[in-house]
């Protein structure tokens, strides 16, 4: 629309000033005209480091934030007491990025739907992704549900998350939502919807159409609602946080930022480490309780975020980071000195293609410094140690994992953007590395990250502990999908529970 084109040119003018400056950033081919008359969207080369694509994403987020600012301001003209929320999609795309655009809303609120199986697997990852409690905003599910009506069978054209489930699968989802939401600190959950629509086949409800006749799942929902009322959750920050790199989502392949964060979340859940989430634009919201941060392959960062990260480490924090951080917000490699400042290594050369792990060759690396056996890696850069200690290296002596003392803090740096991968060898390597680095961190400080003690100590068992006004709620979740049972022992303040 012409209105969008007008706003686009106004925004570009405010951001870049002149056509010449824009041309020097985007390249001559991408700037097809003068500021004031440029079309939206701009030309797209498809490259991960296309600066025009970065500006396109930044503009869309600006539009979304502008929308929210107007709505919040309108509500606040009449009501300064009640919290404001608006339901987002569960993952960011096309500028609809909750983390970047929520503005003055008080509660992070998502709708949750996915394909059979993927809905259970992804649920805790999506709750954590949208968890803004360190920024003072609650997290919640605004709608969820599945269809059990045969009209939505795959044979009848059902696809995506609009696929027939059994009533047992429906109950599993409702139980998973309630338990993960409680264990991971959500303030509320709401299913979609109360009753099936009586006028067309859109059967999401927990009651049948017309008369209020409950489905079996309505009793599941009711019973959980009654039980959960006995708990008043309270937010107490953990010692460990995962930091989301915002600039991974601003440009081409904007889903990369969420994918790498999901891998880190899944690993920490499998290793039984409780953690909070922050993004690199809000590092000033870190609280003193957080002593360790996992920052999965940021690749690109703003100078302001990088300076805050360095200051936090110097103040005594421990950072685990991977891949690369030498690119500016427009994804240009203009900040190679960051590796010296933060990790105590010098940038030598790049390997493979930016934004891709598979483009780099696989190497075997040994980790005598952490007592780990050799494992396959794909480093994306080559570095030379300056003040850092080498903990892992390839057979030909190429350093891949270093440890650097910075001020009163410590930086572990892995040259492989390993969180980009979800293949079993990479997942196994990542969890072994995370586990070893976090164990070392905990052994050196009483403020280090603490695991939730449970037996068996297996990755299929998710363990959560949610403080309440009167104690602690422990939530266990069995992520196995095959039939069977297991006996689990959990340590609690009241003694062991089996």
Coordinates of C-alpha atoms in Angstrom, one line a residue:
X1 CA 0.0 0.0 0.0
X2 CA 1.1 3.6 -0.6
X3 CA 0.8 4.3 3.1
X4 CA 3.5 1.6 3.8
X5 CA 5.7 3.0 1.1
X6 CA 5.4 6.4 2.6
X7 CA 6.3 5.1 6.1
X8 CA 9.1 3.0 4.6
X9 CA 10.8 6.1 3.1
X10 CA 10.2 8.1 6.2
X11 CA 11.8 5.4 8.3
X12 CA 14.8 5.0 5.9
X13 CA 15.3 8.8 6.0
X14 CA 15.4 8.8 9.8
X15 CA 17.7 5.8 9.9
X16 CA 20.2 6.6 7.2
X17 CA 19.8 10.3 6.3
X18 CA 20.8 10.3 2.6
X19 CA 20.6 8.1 -0.5
X20 CA 24.3 8.0 -0.7
X21 CA 24.7 6.6 2.8
X22 CA 22.0 4.0 2.0
X23 CA 23.7 3.0 -1.2
X24 CA 27.0 2.5 0.5
X25 CA 25.4 0.1 2.9
X26 CA 23.0 -1.8 0.6
X27 CA 25.0 -1.6 -2.5
X28 CA 24.2 0.3 -5.7
X29 CA 22.1 -2.5 -7.2
X30 CA 19.7 -2.6 -4.2
X31 CA 19.0 1.2 -4.1
X32 CA 16.8 1.7 -7.2
X33 CA 15.9 5.4 -6.9
X34 CA 16.2 8.1 -4.4
X35 CA 15.1 8.3 -0.7
X36 CA 11.4 9.4 -0.7
X37 CA 10.4 7.2 -3.7
X38 CA 11.9 3.8 -2.9
X39 CA 9.6 0.8 -3.3
X40 CA 8.8 -1.7 -0.5
X41 CA 10.1 -4.3 -0.1
X42 CA 13.6 -3.6 -1.3
X43 CA 15.4 -5.9 -3.8
X44 CA 16.6 -9.1 -2.0
X45 CA 19.7 -11.0 -3.1
X46 CA 18.8 -13.9 -0.8
X47 CA 22.2 -13.7 0.9
X48 CA 22.2 -14.1 4.7
X49 CA 24.3 -10.9 5.0
X50 CA 22.1 -8.8 2.7
X51 CA 21.9 -5.4 4.5
X52 CA 18.7 -4.4 2.6
X53 CA 17.0 -7.5 3.9
X54 CA 18.1 -6.5 7.4
X55 CA 16.5 -3.1 7.0
X56 CA 13.3 -4.7 5.7
X57 CA 13.0 -6.8 8.9
X58 CA 13.8 -3.8 11.1
X59 CA 11.1 -1.8 9.4
X60 CA 8.5 -4.5 9.9
X61 CA 9.4 -4.7 13.6
X62 CA 9.1 -0.9 13.8
X63 CA 5.6 -1.1 12.2
X64 CA 4.6 -3.7 14.8
X65 CA 5.9 -1.7 17.7
X66 CA 4.2 1.4 16.3
X67 CA 0.9 -0.6 16.2
X68 CA 1.3 -1.7 19.8
X69 CA 2.3 1.7 21.0
X70 CA -0.9 3.2 19.6
X71 CA -3.1 0.5 21.2
X72 CA -1.5 0.6 24.6
X73 CA -1.7 4.4 24.6
X74 CA -5.4 4.3 23.7
X75 CA -6.1 1.8 26.5
X76 CA -4.1 3.7 29.1
X77 CA -6.1 6.9 28.4
X78 CA -9.0 5.1 30.1
X79 CA -7.5 2.4 32.4
X80 CA -4.2 2.7 34.2
X81 CA -4.8 -0.3 36.5
X82 CA -5.3 -3.5 34.6
X83 CA -2.6 -5.4 32.7
X84 CA -2.6 -5.3 28.9
X85 CA -1.9 -8.2 26.7
X86 CA -2.4 -9.2 23.0
X87 CA -1.9 -12.6 21.6
X88 CA 1.1 -13.2 19.4
X89 CA 2.0 -16.2 17.3
X90 CA 4.2 -18.6 19.1
X91 CA 7.3 -17.8 17.0
X92 CA 8.5 -14.6 15.3
X93 CA 8.1 -14.0 11.6
X94 CA 7.5 -11.0 9.3
X95 CA 8.0 -8.4 12.0
X96 CA 5.5 -10.0 14.4
X97 CA 8.3 -10.6 16.9
X98 CA 7.1 -10.6 20.5
X99 CA 10.5 -10.1 22.0
X100 CA 11.2 -7.0 19.8
X101 CA 7.8 -5.4 19.6
X102 CA 5.8 -6.0 22.7
X103 CA 6.4 -2.5 23.9
X104 CA 4.1 -1.4 26.8
X105 CA 2.1 -4.6 27.0
X106 CA 2.4 -6.3 30.4
X107 CA 2.1 -10.0 29.6
X108 CA 3.8 -12.1 26.9
X109 CA 0.9 -14.1 25.4
X110 CA 1.0 -16.7 22.6
X111 CA -1.3 -19.0 20.8
X112 CA 0.0 -22.6 20.7
X113 CA -0.7 -25.1 17.9
X114 CA 1.5 -27.5 16.0
X115 CA 1.5 -30.9 14.2
X116 CA 0.8 -34.1 16.2
X117 CA 3.9 -35.0 18.2
X118 CA 5.6 -31.7 17.4
X119 CA 3.1 -29.9 19.7
X120 CA 4.3 -31.8 22.8
X121 CA 8.0 -31.6 21.8
X122 CA 8.0 -27.9 21.1
X123 CA 5.8 -26.7 24.0
X124 CA 8.4 -26.0 26.7
X125 CA 10.7 -24.4 24.1
X126 CA 8.0 -22.0 23.0
X127 CA 7.1 -21.1 26.5
X128 CA 10.8 -20.3 27.3
X129 CA 11.2 -18.3 24.0
X130 CA 8.4 -16.0 25.0
X131 CA 9.4 -15.8 28.7
X132 CA 10.0 -12.1 29.4
X133 CA 9.8 -12.3 33.2
X134 CA 13.3 -10.8 33.6
X135 CA 11.9 -7.8 31.8
X136 CA 9.0 -7.6 34.2
X137 CA 6.4 -9.2 31.9
X138 CA 4.5 -12.4 32.7
X139 CA 4.3 -15.3 30.1
X140 CA 1.1 -17.1 29.2
X141 CA -0.7 -19.2 26.6
X142 CA -3.7 -17.4 25.2
X143 CA -5.1 -20.3 23.2
X144 CA -4.3 -23.9 22.5
X145 CA -6.3 -27.0 21.4
X146 CA -6.7 -29.8 18.9
X147 CA -9.5 -31.3 16.7
X148 CA -10.9 -34.8 17.3
X149 CA -13.7 -34.6 14.7
X150 CA -13.2 -37.1 11.8
X151 CA -13.7 -34.2 9.3
X152 CA -10.1 -33.3 9.9
X153 CA -8.6 -36.7 9.1
X154 CA -5.6 -36.5 6.7
X155 CA -7.6 -38.5 4.2
X156 CA -10.1 -35.7 4.2
X157 CA -7.5 -33.0 3.6
X158 CA -6.4 -32.3 7.2
X159 CA -2.9 -30.8 7.3
X160 CA -0.5 -28.9 9.5
X161 CA -2.0 -28.6 13.0
X162 CA -5.5 -29.0 11.5
X163 CA -5.1 -32.8 11.8
X164 CA -7.4 -35.2 13.6
X165 CA -6.2 -36.4 17.0
X166 CA -7.4 -39.1 19.2
X167 CA -9.1 -38.1 22.4
X168 CA -6.1 -39.5 24.3
X169 CA -3.8 -37.2 22.3
X170 CA -6.1 -34.3 23.1
X171 CA -5.9 -35.1 26.8
X172 CA -2.1 -35.4 26.6
X173 CA -1.8 -31.9 25.1
X174 CA -4.1 -30.4 27.8
X175 CA -2.1 -32.1 30.5
X176 CA 1.2 -31.1 28.9
X177 CA 0.2 -27.4 28.6
X178 CA -1.0 -27.2 32.2
X179 CA 2.1 -29.0 33.7
X180 CA 4.7 -27.2 31.6
X181 CA 3.1 -23.9 32.1
X182 CA 3.1 -24.4 35.9
X183 CA 6.6 -25.7 36.0
X184 CA 8.0 -23.0 33.7
X185 CA 6.4 -20.1 35.4
X186 CA 3.4 -19.1 33.2
X187 CA 0.8 -16.9 34.8
X188 CA -2.2 -18.4 32.9
X189 CA -3.3 -20.8 30.2
X190 CA -6.5 -20.5 28.1
X191 CA -7.8 -23.2 25.7
X192 CA -9.4 -22.4 22.4
X193 CA -12.3 -22.7 22.8
X194 CA -15.1 -23.4 25.2
X195 CA -17.6 -24.9 22.8
X196 CA -17.6 -26.2 19.2
X197 CA -19.1 -23.8 16.8
X198 CA -22.7 -24.9 16.0
X199 CA -22.8 -23.4 12.5
X200 CA -19.8 -25.0 10.8
X201 CA -17.3 -27.8 11.4
X202 CA -14.6 -26.0 13.5
X203 CA -14.4 -28.3 16.5
X204 CA -11.8 -26.9 18.8
X205 CA -14.0 -26.8 21.9
X206 CA -14.1 -28.8 25.2
X207 CA -17.9 -28.9 25.0
X208 CA -20.0 -30.2 22.2
X209 CA -22.0 -27.7 20.1
X210 CA -25.5 -26.4 21.0
X211 CA -26.1 -27.8 24.5
X212 CA -23.2 -27.5 27.0
X213 CA -22.4 -31.2 27.0
X214 CA -18.7 -31.6 28.1
X215 CA -16.2 -33.8 26.3
X216 CA -13.9 -35.9 28.4
X217 CA -11.1 -33.4 28.0
X218 CA -13.4 -30.8 29.8
X219 CA -13.0 -32.8 33.0
X220 CA -9.2 -32.9 32.5
X221 CA -9.2 -29.2 32.1
X222 CA -11.6 -28.6 35.0
X223 CA -9.7 -30.9 37.4
X224 CA -6.3 -29.2 36.6
X225 CA -7.9 -25.8 37.1
X226 CA -9.2 -26.7 40.5
X227 CA -5.9 -28.2 41.6
X228 CA -3.7 -25.4 40.3
X229 CA -5.7 -22.8 42.3
X230 CA -3.9 -24.0 45.4
X231 CA -0.6 -22.6 44.1
X232 CA 0.4 -19.0 43.9
X233 CA 3.6 -19.0 41.8
X234 CA 6.3 -16.5 42.5
X235 CA 9.1 -15.5 40.2
X236 CA 12.6 -16.0 41.6
X237 CA 15.4 -15.6 39.1
X238 CA 17.6 -18.6 38.4
X239 CA 21.5 -18.6 38.5
X240 CA 21.6 -19.4 34.7
X241 CA 20.1 -17.6 31.7
X242 CA 20.1 -18.1 28.0
X243 CA 20.6 -15.0 26.0
X244 CA 18.7 -14.6 22.7
X245 CA 20.6 -12.9 19.9
X246 CA 18.1 -10.5 18.4
X247 CA 20.0 -9.7 15.2
X248 CA 19.8 -13.4 14.1
X249 CA 16.1 -12.6 13.4
X250 CA 16.6 -9.3 11.5
X251 CA 17.3 -10.2 7.9
X252 CA 17.2 -13.3 5.7
X253 CA 16.7 -16.7 7.3
X254 CA 15.0 -14.9 10.2
X255 CA 14.0 -18.2 11.8
X256 CA 17.6 -19.0 12.6
X257 CA 17.5 -17.0 15.9
X258 CA 14.7 -19.1 17.3
X259 CA 16.1 -22.4 16.1
X260 CA 19.4 -21.9 17.9
X261 CA 17.7 -20.8 21.1
X262 CA 15.4 -23.9 21.0
X263 CA 18.5 -26.1 20.8
X264 CA 20.0 -24.5 23.9
X265 CA 16.7 -24.6 25.7
X266 CA 16.2 -28.3 24.9
X267 CA 19.8 -29.2 26.0
X268 CA 19.4 -27.4 29.4
X269 CA 16.0 -29.1 30.0
X270 CA 17.6 -32.5 29.2
X271 CA 20.5 -31.7 31.6
X272 CA 18.1 -30.6 34.3
X273 CA 19.4 -27.0 34.7
X274 CA 16.7 -24.4 35.5
X275 CA 17.2 -21.2 33.5
X276 CA 15.7 -17.9 32.6
X277 CA 15.8 -16.0 29.3
X278 CA 17.0 -12.6 28.3
X279 CA 17.7 -11.0 25.0
X280 CA 20.9 -9.1 24.1
X281 CA 19.0 -5.7 23.8
X282 CA 18.0 -6.0 27.5
X283 CA 21.2 -7.1 29.2
X284 CA 20.7 -4.2 31.6
X285 CA 17.7 -6.2 33.1
X286 CA 20.0 -8.9 34.3
X287 CA 19.6 -9.4 38.1
X288 CA 22.5 -10.2 40.5
X289 CA 21.3 -13.8 41.0
X290 CA 22.3 -14.6 37.4
X291 CA 25.9 -15.6 37.4
X292 CA 26.1 -17.7 34.1
X293 CA 24.8 -17.0 30.6
X294 CA 24.6 -19.3 27.6
X295 CA 24.8 -17.2 24.4
X296 CA 24.3 -19.5 21.4
X297 CA 26.1 -18.3 18.2
X298 CA 25.1 -14.7 18.2
X299 CA 27.0 -14.0 14.9
X300 CA 25.8 -10.3 14.8
X301 CA 25.4 -7.9 17.7
X302 CA 25.1 -4.2 18.3
X303 CA 28.0 -2.3 19.9
X304 CA 25.8 -1.4 22.8
X305 CA 24.8 -5.0 23.5
X306 CA 28.4 -6.2 23.2
X307 CA 29.7 -3.5 25.6
X308 CA 27.0 -4.5 28.2
X309 CA 28.0 -8.2 27.8
X310 CA 31.7 -7.4 28.3
X311 CA 30.9 -5.3 31.4
X312 CA 28.7 -8.1 32.8
X313 CA 31.5 -10.7 32.4
X314 CA 34.1 -8.3 34.0
X315 CA 31.8 -7.9 36.9
X316 CA 32.1 -11.7 37.7
X317 CA 29.8 -13.4 35.2
X318 CA 30.6 -16.7 33.3
X319 CA 29.7 -16.7 29.6
X320 CA 29.4 -19.8 27.4
X321 CA 29.2 -18.7 23.7
X322 CA 29.7 -20.2 20.3
X323 CA 30.2 -19.6 16.6
X324 CA 31.0 -16.0 15.9
X325 CA 30.2 -12.5 17.1
X326 CA 32.3 -10.4 14.7
X327 CA 29.4 -9.0 12.6
X328 CA 27.6 -5.7 13.1
X329 CA 23.8 -5.3 13.1
X330 CA 23.8 -5.3 9.3
X331 CA 25.6 -8.6 9.4
X332 CA 28.8 -7.2 8.0
X333 CA 32.1 -8.5 9.4
X334 CA 33.4 -5.2 10.8
X335 CA 33.9 -6.1 14.4
X336 CA 36.7 -8.8 14.5
X337 CA 38.3 -7.1 17.5
X338 CA 35.4 -8.3 19.7
X339 CA 37.1 -11.7 19.9
X340 CA 40.2 -10.1 21.5
X341 CA 38.1 -8.0 23.9
X342 CA 35.8 -10.8 25.1
X343 CA 37.4 -14.2 24.4
X344 CA 41.1 -13.5 24.4
X345 CA 41.6 -14.8 20.8
X346 CA 42.4 -13.2 17.5
X347 CA 40.3 -13.7 14.4
X348 CA 42.3 -15.4 11.7
X349 CA 39.9 -16.4 8.9
X350 CA 36.3 -17.4 8.2
X351 CA 35.3 -21.0 7.3
X352 CA 32.3 -21.8 5.1
X353 CA 29.3 -19.4 4.5
X354 CA 27.8 -16.9 7.0
X355 CA 24.7 -18.1 8.7
X356 CA 25.3 -21.8 7.8
X357 CA 27.0 -24.5 9.8
X358 CA 26.9 -27.3 7.1
X359 CA 29.0 -25.2 4.8
X360 CA 32.1 -25.8 7.0
X361 CA 34.0 -29.1 7.0
X362 CA 33.6 -31.5 9.8
X363 CA 36.7 -32.1 12.0
X364 CA 37.4 -34.3 15.0
X365 CA 38.3 -32.3 18.2
X366 CA 39.6 -33.5 21.5
X367 CA 38.9 -31.8 24.8
X368 CA 41.6 -32.8 27.3
X369 CA 41.0 -29.5 29.1
X370 CA 37.5 -30.7 30.1
X371 CA 38.2 -34.4 30.3
X372 CA 36.0 -35.2 27.3
X373 CA 36.6 -37.6 24.5
X374 CA 36.9 -36.5 20.9
X375 CA 33.8 -35.4 19.1
X376 CA 32.9 -34.0 15.6
X377 CA 32.6 -30.3 15.2
X378 CA 32.2 -27.8 12.3
X379 CA 34.2 -24.6 13.2
X380 CA 33.0 -21.5 11.3
X381 CA 36.1 -19.4 12.1
X382 CA 39.8 -19.9 12.8
X383 CA 41.3 -18.1 15.8
X384 CA 44.7 -17.7 17.5
X385 CA 44.9 -17.6 21.3
X386 CA 46.2 -14.4 22.8
X387 CA 45.4 -14.6 26.5
X388 CA 43.0 -17.5 26.4
X389 CA 43.6 -21.1 27.4
X390 CA 42.9 -23.8 24.9
X391 CA 40.6 -26.5 26.2
X392 CA 39.8 -28.2 22.9
X393 CA 41.6 -28.5 19.6
X394 CA 41.7 -30.5 16.4
X395 CA 44.4 -33.2 15.5
X396 CA 46.4 -30.5 13.7
X397 CA 46.4 -28.2 16.7
X398 CA 43.6 -25.8 15.6
X399 CA 41.9 -24.4 18.8
X400 CA 38.2 -24.9 18.9
X401 CA 37.3 -24.3 22.6
X402 CA 39.0 -21.7 24.8
X403 CA 38.6 -20.3 28.3
X404 CA 39.5 -16.7 29.0
X405 CA 39.6 -14.8 32.3
X406 CA 38.2 -11.3 31.8
X407 CA 38.1 -9.1 34.9
X408 CA 36.5 -11.1 37.6
X409 CA 34.7 -13.3 35.1
X410 CA 35.2 -16.1 32.6
X411 CA 34.4 -16.7 28.9
X412 CA 34.2 -20.1 27.3
X413 CA 34.3 -19.7 23.5
X414 CA 33.5 -22.5 21.0
X415 CA 34.3 -21.8 17.3
X416 CA 31.5 -24.1 16.1
X417 CA 28.0 -22.6 15.8
X418 CA 26.8 -25.9 17.1
X419 CA 23.3 -24.8 18.2
X420 CA 22.4 -24.5 14.5
X421 CA 22.3 -28.3 14.3
X422 CA 19.7 -30.8 15.5
X423 CA 21.3 -34.0 14.2
X424 CA 22.0 -36.6 17.0
X425 CA 25.8 -36.3 16.8
X426 CA 25.7 -32.5 17.2
X427 CA 23.1 -32.8 20.0
X428 CA 25.2 -35.3 21.9
X429 CA 28.4 -33.2 21.5
X430 CA 26.6 -30.0 22.6
X431 CA 25.2 -31.6 25.7
X432 CA 28.5 -33.1 26.7
X433 CA 30.2 -29.7 26.2
X434 CA 27.4 -27.8 28.0
X435 CA 27.5 -30.3 30.9
X436 CA 31.3 -30.1 31.3
X437 CA 31.5 -26.3 31.2
X438 CA 28.5 -25.9 33.6
X439 CA 29.9 -28.5 36.0
X440 CA 33.3 -26.6 36.0
X441 CA 31.5 -23.3 36.6
X442 CA 29.5 -24.8 39.5
X443 CA 32.6 -26.4 41.0
X444 CA 34.5 -23.1 41.1
X445 CA 31.7 -21.0 42.7
X446 CA 28.9 -21.6 45.1
X447 CA 26.9 -19.2 42.9
X448 CA 27.2 -21.4 39.9
X449 CA 24.2 -23.0 38.1
X450 CA 22.6 -25.8 40.2
X451 CA 21.0 -28.8 38.6
X452 CA 17.6 -30.2 39.8
X453 CA 18.4 -33.5 41.4
X454 CA 16.4 -36.4 40.0
X455 CA 17.1 -40.1 39.4
X456 CA 17.3 -41.5 36.8
X457 CA 19.5 -38.7 35.5
X458 CA 18.2 -39.0 31.9
X459 CA 17.6 -36.5 29.2
X460 CA 14.0 -37.8 28.5
X461 CA 13.0 -36.6 32.0
X462 CA 12.2 -33.0 32.3
X463 CA 12.4 -31.7 35.8
X464 CA 11.0 -28.3 36.9
X465 CA 10.7 -26.5 40.2
X466 CA 8.4 -23.5 40.5
X467 CA 8.5 -21.4 43.7
X468 CA 5.2 -20.5 45.2
X469 CA 4.0 -18.2 48.0
X470 CA 4.1 -21.2 50.5
X471 CA 6.8 -23.5 49.1
X472 CA 7.8 -25.2 45.9
X473 CA 5.9 -27.1 43.2
X474 CA 7.9 -29.8 41.4
X475 CA 6.8 -30.9 38.0
X476 CA 8.1 -34.0 36.2
X477 CA 7.5 -34.7 32.6
X478 CA 8.2 -37.9 30.7
X479 CA 9.1 -36.9 27.1
X480 CA 9.2 -40.5 25.9
X481 CA 6.6 -41.4 23.3
X482 CA 6.7 -45.2 23.5
X483 CA 4.6 -47.1 26.0
X484 CA 6.2 -48.0 29.3
X485 CA 6.8 -46.6 32.8
X486 CA 9.7 -45.7 35.0
X487 CA 10.3 -45.0 38.7
X488 CA 11.7 -41.6 39.5
X489 CA 13.1 -40.2 42.7
X490 CA 13.2 -36.5 43.3
X491 CA 14.9 -34.5 46.0
X492 CA 12.7 -31.9 47.7
X493 CA 12.8 -29.8 50.8
X494 CA 10.4 -32.2 52.4
X495 CA 12.7 -35.2 51.7
X496 CA 12.9 -37.6 48.8
X497 CA 9.7 -38.3 46.8
X498 CA 9.4 -41.4 44.6

